[in-house]
Short mmCIF file of C-alpha atoms in Angstrom, two decimals:
data_model
loop_
_atom_site.label_atom_id
_atom_site.label_comp_id
_atom_site.label_asym_id
_atom_site.label_seq_id
_atom_site.Cartn_x
_atom_site.Cartn_y
_atom_site.Cartn_z
CA MET T 1 0.00 0.00 0.00
CA ARG T 2 1.05 3.55 -0.70
CA ARG T 3 2.13 5.32 2.51
CA LEU T 4 0.16 8.52 3.04
CA PRO T 5 0.83 11.40 5.43
CA PRO T 6 -1.13 11.16 8.71
CA LEU T 7 -4.53 12.77 8.14
CA ASN T 8 -4.80 14.22 11.66
CA ALA T 9 -1.48 15.97 11.22
CA LEU T 10 -2.58 17.32 7.81
CA GLN T 11 -5.75 18.75 9.35
CA VAL T 12 -3.69 20.42 12.08
CA PHE T 13 -1.27 21.74 9.44
CA GLU T 14 -4.11 23.35 7.46
CA THR T 15 -5.53 24.98 10.59
CA VAL T 16 -2.16 26.33 11.72
CA ALA T 17 -1.46 27.64 8.20
CA ARG T 18 -4.82 29.42 8.22
CA HIS T 19 -4.29 31.07 11.61
CA GLN T 20 -0.48 31.42 11.34
CA ASN T 21 -0.43 30.96 15.10
CA ILE T 22 -0.16 27.84 17.28
CA THR T 23 -2.33 29.25 20.09
CA ARG T 24 -5.23 30.28 17.85
CA ALA T 25 -5.06 26.98 15.95
CA ALA T 26 -5.11 25.05 19.23
CA ASP T 27 -8.19 26.99 20.39
CA HIS T 28 -9.93 26.31 17.06
CA LEU T 29 -9.15 22.57 17.25
CA CYS T 30 -9.85 22.29 21.00
CA LEU T 31 -6.34 20.91 21.55
CA THR T 32 -3.43 22.00 23.69
CA GLN T 33 -0.61 23.99 22.14
CA GLY T 34 1.71 21.07 22.81
CA ALA T 35 -0.58 18.65 20.93
CA VAL T 36 -0.70 20.96 17.93
CA SER T 37 3.09 21.38 17.94
CA ARG T 38 3.57 17.59 18.11
CA GLN T 39 1.30 17.05 15.08
CA ILE T 40 3.27 19.61 13.07
CA LEU T 41 6.53 17.93 14.14
CA ILE T 42 5.16 14.52 13.06
CA LEU T 43 4.34 15.92 9.64
CA GLU T 44 7.69 17.63 9.26
CA GLU T 45 9.46 14.40 10.19
CA TYR T 46 7.34 12.52 7.66
CA PHE T 47 8.32 14.88 4.83
CA GLY T 48 11.86 15.48 6.03
CA PHE T 49 11.71 19.26 5.84
CA PRO T 50 10.21 22.11 7.89
CA LEU T 51 6.76 23.41 6.95
CA PHE T 52 6.83 26.60 9.00
CA VAL T 53 9.27 29.33 9.89
CA ARG T 54 8.90 30.22 13.56
CA HIS T 55 8.79 33.92 14.48
CA PRO T 56 8.30 35.59 17.88
CA ARG T 57 4.78 36.66 16.89
CA GLY T 58 3.67 33.72 14.83
CA LEU T 59 4.46 31.43 11.93
CA THR T 60 4.91 31.69 8.18
CA LEU T 61 4.97 28.86 5.69
CA THR T 62 8.20 27.67 4.15
CA VAL T 63 8.40 27.28 0.37
CA GLU T 64 7.55 23.59 0.82
CA GLY T 65 4.66 24.44 3.12
CA GLU T 66 3.27 26.88 0.55
CA ALA T 67 3.38 24.13 -2.08
CA LEU T 68 1.67 21.60 0.21
CA LEU T 69 -1.18 23.79 1.50
CA PRO T 70 -3.36 24.04 -1.67
CA ALA T 71 -3.26 20.27 -2.18
CA VAL T 72 -4.26 19.65 1.45
CA ARG T 73 -7.16 22.10 1.24
CA GLU T 74 -8.43 20.68 -2.04
CA SER T 75 -8.17 17.10 -0.74
CA PHE T 76 -10.12 17.86 2.45
CA SER T 77 -12.70 19.78 0.44
CA ARG T 78 -13.22 16.84 -1.90
CA LEU T 79 -13.40 14.40 1.03
CA GLU T 80 -16.00 16.58 2.73
CA GLU T 81 -18.07 16.86 -0.44
CA ILE T 82 -18.02 13.11 -1.12
CA SER T 83 -18.67 12.31 2.53
CA ASN T 84 -21.70 14.62 2.56
CA ARG T 85 -23.00 13.00 -0.59
CA LEU T 86 -22.50 9.42 0.62
CA THR T 87 -23.69 9.87 4.19
CA ARG T 88 -26.68 12.09 3.48
CA GLN T 89 -29.83 10.31 4.57
CA ARG T 90 -31.57 8.62 1.66
CA SER T 91 -34.78 10.42 2.63
CA ASP T 92 -33.12 13.82 2.05
CA LEU T 93 -33.24 15.37 -1.41
CA ALA T 94 -30.79 18.23 -1.97
CA LEU T 95 -32.23 20.46 -4.71
CA LYS T 96 -30.58 23.48 -6.36
CA VAL T 97 -32.99 26.11 -7.69
CA PRO T 98 -32.33 29.42 -9.48
CA THR T 99 -33.44 32.40 -7.40
CA CYS T 100 -35.91 33.52 -10.05
CA VAL T 101 -37.80 30.20 -9.82
CA MET T 102 -38.31 30.26 -6.05
CA ARG T 103 -41.49 32.36 -5.98
CA TRP T 104 -43.11 29.94 -8.41
CA ILE T 105 -41.89 26.68 -6.89
CA TYR T 106 -41.88 27.42 -3.17
CA PRO T 107 -45.66 27.01 -2.60
CA LYS T 108 -45.51 23.81 -4.64
CA ILE T 109 -42.61 22.51 -2.55
CA MET T 110 -44.65 23.11 0.60
CA SER T 111 -47.40 21.03 -0.97
CA PHE T 112 -44.90 18.29 -1.85
CA GLN T 113 -43.63 18.20 1.73
CA ALA T 114 -47.19 17.83 3.02
CA GLU T 115 -47.81 14.94 0.61
CA HIS T 116 -44.43 13.27 1.23
CA PRO T 117 -43.34 14.01 4.81
CA ASP T 118 -40.82 11.14 4.65
CA ILE T 119 -38.74 13.00 2.01
CA GLN T 120 -36.96 16.05 3.38
CA LEU T 121 -36.25 18.63 0.67
CA GLN T 122 -33.10 20.69 1.17
CA VAL T 123 -33.50 23.61 -1.24
CA THR T 124 -30.54 25.83 -2.07
CA THR T 125 -31.09 28.95 -4.18
CA ALA T 126 -28.41 30.38 -6.46
CA LEU T 127 -28.05 33.11 -9.04
CA GLN T 128 -26.43 30.59 -11.39
CA HIS T 129 -28.87 28.85 -13.71
CA SER T 130 -26.76 25.71 -14.13
CA VAL T 131 -25.37 22.89 -11.98
CA ASP T 132 -22.20 20.75 -11.92
CA PHE T 133 -23.01 17.49 -10.15
CA GLN T 134 -19.33 16.54 -10.13
CA ARG T 135 -18.44 19.53 -7.96
CA GLU T 136 -21.71 20.47 -6.23
CA PRO T 137 -23.38 18.30 -3.54
CA PHE T 138 -26.89 18.22 -5.02
CA ASP T 139 -29.14 15.29 -5.88
CA ALA T 140 -31.06 17.29 -8.47
CA ALA T 141 -31.55 20.81 -9.79
CA ILE T 142 -33.78 23.06 -11.84
CA VAL T 143 -31.75 24.67 -14.60
CA TYR T 144 -32.34 27.27 -17.29
CA GLY T 145 -31.54 26.17 -20.83
CA ALA T 146 -31.03 22.70 -22.23
CA PRO T 147 -28.59 20.71 -20.06
CA SER T 148 -25.43 19.50 -21.74
CA GLY T 149 -22.97 16.70 -21.04
CA SER T 150 -23.36 13.00 -20.46
CA GLY T 151 -24.46 11.29 -17.28
CA THR T 152 -27.37 13.65 -16.66
CA ASN T 153 -31.11 13.00 -16.97
CA SER T 154 -33.52 15.83 -17.69
CA LEU T 155 -37.23 16.56 -17.72
CA LEU T 156 -38.57 19.60 -19.56
CA LEU T 157 -40.65 21.64 -17.13
CA PHE T 158 -41.83 24.60 -19.18
CA THR T 159 -40.75 27.10 -21.81
CA GLU T 160 -40.71 30.79 -21.02
CA GLN T 161 -43.64 32.88 -22.24
CA LEU T 162 -42.26 36.42 -22.10
CA THR T 163 -44.29 39.62 -22.16
CA PRO T 164 -44.25 43.07 -20.51
CA MET T 165 -45.80 43.23 -17.04
CA CYS T 166 -46.63 46.09 -14.70
CA ALA T 167 -48.74 47.09 -11.72
CA PRO T 168 -52.52 47.35 -12.36
CA SER T 169 -52.44 51.03 -11.42
CA MET T 170 -50.50 51.77 -14.61
CA LEU T 171 -53.43 50.49 -16.72
CA LYS T 172 -56.20 52.43 -14.99
CA ASP T 173 -56.79 54.82 -17.84
CA LYS T 174 -55.87 52.48 -20.69
CA PRO T 175 -56.27 48.69 -20.18
CA GLN T 176 -54.67 47.74 -23.51
CA TRP T 177 -51.60 49.62 -24.71
CA GLN T 178 -50.14 50.47 -28.08
CA ALA T 179 -46.44 50.73 -28.95
CA GLU T 180 -46.39 54.49 -28.42
CA ASP T 181 -47.59 54.03 -24.83
CA LEU T 182 -44.58 51.86 -24.05
CA ALA T 183 -42.17 54.53 -25.26
CA ARG T 184 -43.18 56.73 -22.30
CA GLN T 185 -42.56 54.08 -19.64
CA THR T 186 -39.54 53.18 -17.52
CA LEU T 187 -38.19 49.82 -18.67
CA LEU T 188 -37.00 47.47 -15.92
CA HIS T 189 -34.25 45.02 -16.92
CA PRO T 190 -33.39 41.71 -15.18
CA THR T 191 -29.87 41.74 -16.69
CA ARG T 192 -27.26 44.35 -17.49
CA ASP T 193 -27.29 43.53 -21.20
CA HIS T 194 -31.02 44.43 -21.57
CA ARG T 195 -31.41 41.32 -23.72
CA ASP T 196 -35.00 40.46 -22.72
CA TRP T 197 -36.41 43.84 -23.77
CA GLU T 198 -34.37 43.88 -26.97
CA MET T 199 -35.67 40.45 -27.97
CA TRP T 200 -39.30 41.18 -27.12
CA LEU T 201 -39.33 44.55 -28.92
CA HIS T 202 -37.87 42.89 -32.00
CA TYR T 203 -40.38 40.01 -31.74
CA ALA T 204 -43.27 42.46 -31.38
CA GLY T 205 -42.02 44.60 -34.28
CA ILE T 206 -41.79 47.74 -32.11
CA LYS T 207 -39.06 50.10 -33.33
CA ASN T 208 -39.65 53.40 -31.54
CA VAL T 209 -38.67 52.20 -28.04
CA ASP T 210 -35.09 52.40 -26.76
CA ALA T 211 -34.29 49.05 -25.10
CA ASN T 212 -31.21 50.53 -23.43
CA GLY T 213 -33.14 52.99 -21.30
CA GLY T 214 -34.55 52.35 -17.86
CA GLN T 215 -33.31 50.60 -14.73
CA SER T 216 -31.19 47.42 -14.51
CA PHE T 217 -31.41 44.75 -11.81
CA ASP T 218 -29.37 41.67 -10.97
CA THR T 219 -32.21 39.13 -11.22
CA LEU T 220 -35.56 38.63 -12.92
CA ASP T 221 -37.24 38.42 -9.53
CA LEU T 222 -36.00 41.89 -8.52
CA ALA T 223 -37.13 43.44 -11.82
CA VAL T 224 -40.61 41.90 -11.62
CA ASN T 225 -40.97 42.92 -7.96
CA ALA T 226 -40.14 46.50 -8.93
CA ALA T 227 -42.77 46.34 -11.67
CA ALA T 228 -45.39 45.07 -9.20
CA GLN T 229 -44.66 48.09 -7.02
CA GLY T 230 -45.32 50.48 -9.88
CA PHE T 231 -41.73 51.51 -10.66
CA GLY T 232 -41.98 50.66 -14.33
CA MET T 233 -42.48 47.88 -16.87
CA ALA T 234 -40.61 44.55 -16.77
CA ILE T 235 -40.41 41.62 -19.14
CA GLY T 236 -41.79 38.73 -17.11
CA ASP T 237 -42.44 35.05 -17.65
CA CYS T 238 -46.11 34.07 -17.53
CA MET T 239 -45.33 30.87 -15.61
CA LEU T 240 -42.99 32.31 -13.00
CA ALA T 241 -45.34 35.26 -12.47
CA SER T 242 -48.51 33.14 -12.58
CA ASP T 243 -49.46 33.76 -8.94
CA ASP T 244 -48.92 37.53 -9.28
CA LEU T 245 -50.99 37.59 -12.48
CA GLU T 246 -53.78 35.54 -10.91
CA MET T 247 -53.89 37.77 -7.83
CA GLN T 248 -53.78 40.90 -10.03
CA ARG T 249 -50.53 42.13 -8.50
CA LEU T 250 -49.26 42.20 -12.07
CA VAL T 251 -51.07 42.68 -15.37
CA LYS T 252 -50.10 42.27 -19.03
CA PRO T 253 -50.76 45.38 -21.13
CA PHE T 254 -49.89 43.67 -24.45
CA ASP T 255 -51.22 40.56 -26.17
CA CYS T 256 -47.84 39.77 -27.71
CA ILE T 257 -46.15 36.87 -25.87
CA MET T 258 -42.72 35.67 -26.97
CA PRO T 259 -41.46 32.10 -26.37
CA GLY T 260 -38.07 32.02 -24.68
CA GLU T 261 -35.71 29.46 -23.15
CA SER T 262 -36.83 26.40 -21.20
CA TYR T 263 -36.46 25.22 -17.62
CA TYR T 264 -35.52 21.62 -16.86
CA PHE T 265 -35.48 19.32 -13.85
CA VAL T 266 -32.13 17.50 -13.98
CA TYR T 267 -30.37 14.83 -11.94
CA PRO T 268 -27.27 12.65 -12.42
CA ASP T 269 -27.22 8.96 -13.31
CA SER T 270 -25.84 8.19 -9.85
CA VAL T 271 -29.22 8.91 -8.22
CA ALA T 272 -31.53 8.03 -11.12
CA ASN T 273 -32.75 4.81 -9.50
CA GLN T 274 -33.34 6.28 -6.04
CA GLU T 275 -36.95 6.29 -4.90
CA LYS T 276 -36.84 9.92 -3.74
CA ILE T 277 -35.85 11.04 -7.26
CA SER T 278 -38.60 8.95 -8.88
CA ILE T 279 -41.20 10.37 -6.48
CA PHE T 280 -40.11 13.98 -6.97
CA ARG T 281 -39.87 13.60 -10.76
CA ALA T 282 -43.39 12.15 -10.92
CA TRP T 283 -44.68 14.94 -8.68
CA ILE T 284 -43.04 17.83 -10.57
CA SER T 285 -44.04 16.41 -13.96
CA GLN T 286 -47.63 17.53 -13.28
CA TYR T 287 -46.45 21.11 -13.85
CA CYS T 288 -44.73 20.33 -17.16
CA GLY T 289 -46.09 22.41 -20.02
CA ALA T 290 -48.37 24.38 -17.72
CA ALA T 291 -46.90 27.67 -19.01
CA ALA T 292 -48.65 27.15 -22.30
CA ASN T 293 -51.92 27.77 -20.48
CA GLN T 294 -50.76 30.98 -18.86
CA GLY T 295 -50.79 33.16 -21.98
#
């Protein structure tokens, strides 16, 4: 067998390197200073060279220590990730969801939990609309755009149905707008590139509106929330905004609805046969294609 450095000593080494101080590292590890020093000595004897330079006020890494530290941190990180994945209770389902989808899916997740109390959903929101199951500790995810790569299963949830949305108060005097009405409004953008407005204006054949004007936000959710509060007009998705549209917190002043990208439920081959995945896939499939009925 290949002889590896002692793992306890490597963990102590990483902690000491992070704090650059034996006392603080000992406090963090709940060990005595002597125990920490012995672990560092064991590691230095194993390698045959010093890992730290001792100073009156602390420690600094030697050249060899600097070379060793990134590998130790990456190894422990990978071990932690794999350990979390392997030891997670089979009844837990770790799901990654884009922030913009949360308002739509959260009430449905509460319903799922009521129907399946034996499956504990652990939902993590993220600005990223993709997932890397090799590096991220998730069982499944909802992603924006067709998933790529092998080893991943996907289920089409719905395709965007994009159209301008605003607060009902903006339509008091004129329930249905023309292109010239839009030119006088503040456009709210979910991205810095203003792509959604540019695409919709082109799709609708409207040429007298400057897509670069207005206010930019970091997410679709923020832009649509601003629209609901009467700050302007946002391009929203009929599915993601379905509750707001039904409750009349948002209204659609134009009939023109543009199809956009699609959202998918994805999961890796490694969990494809697990019961929790089969149950959640069957449950979420009832919402597939529902956006077509929102226009």
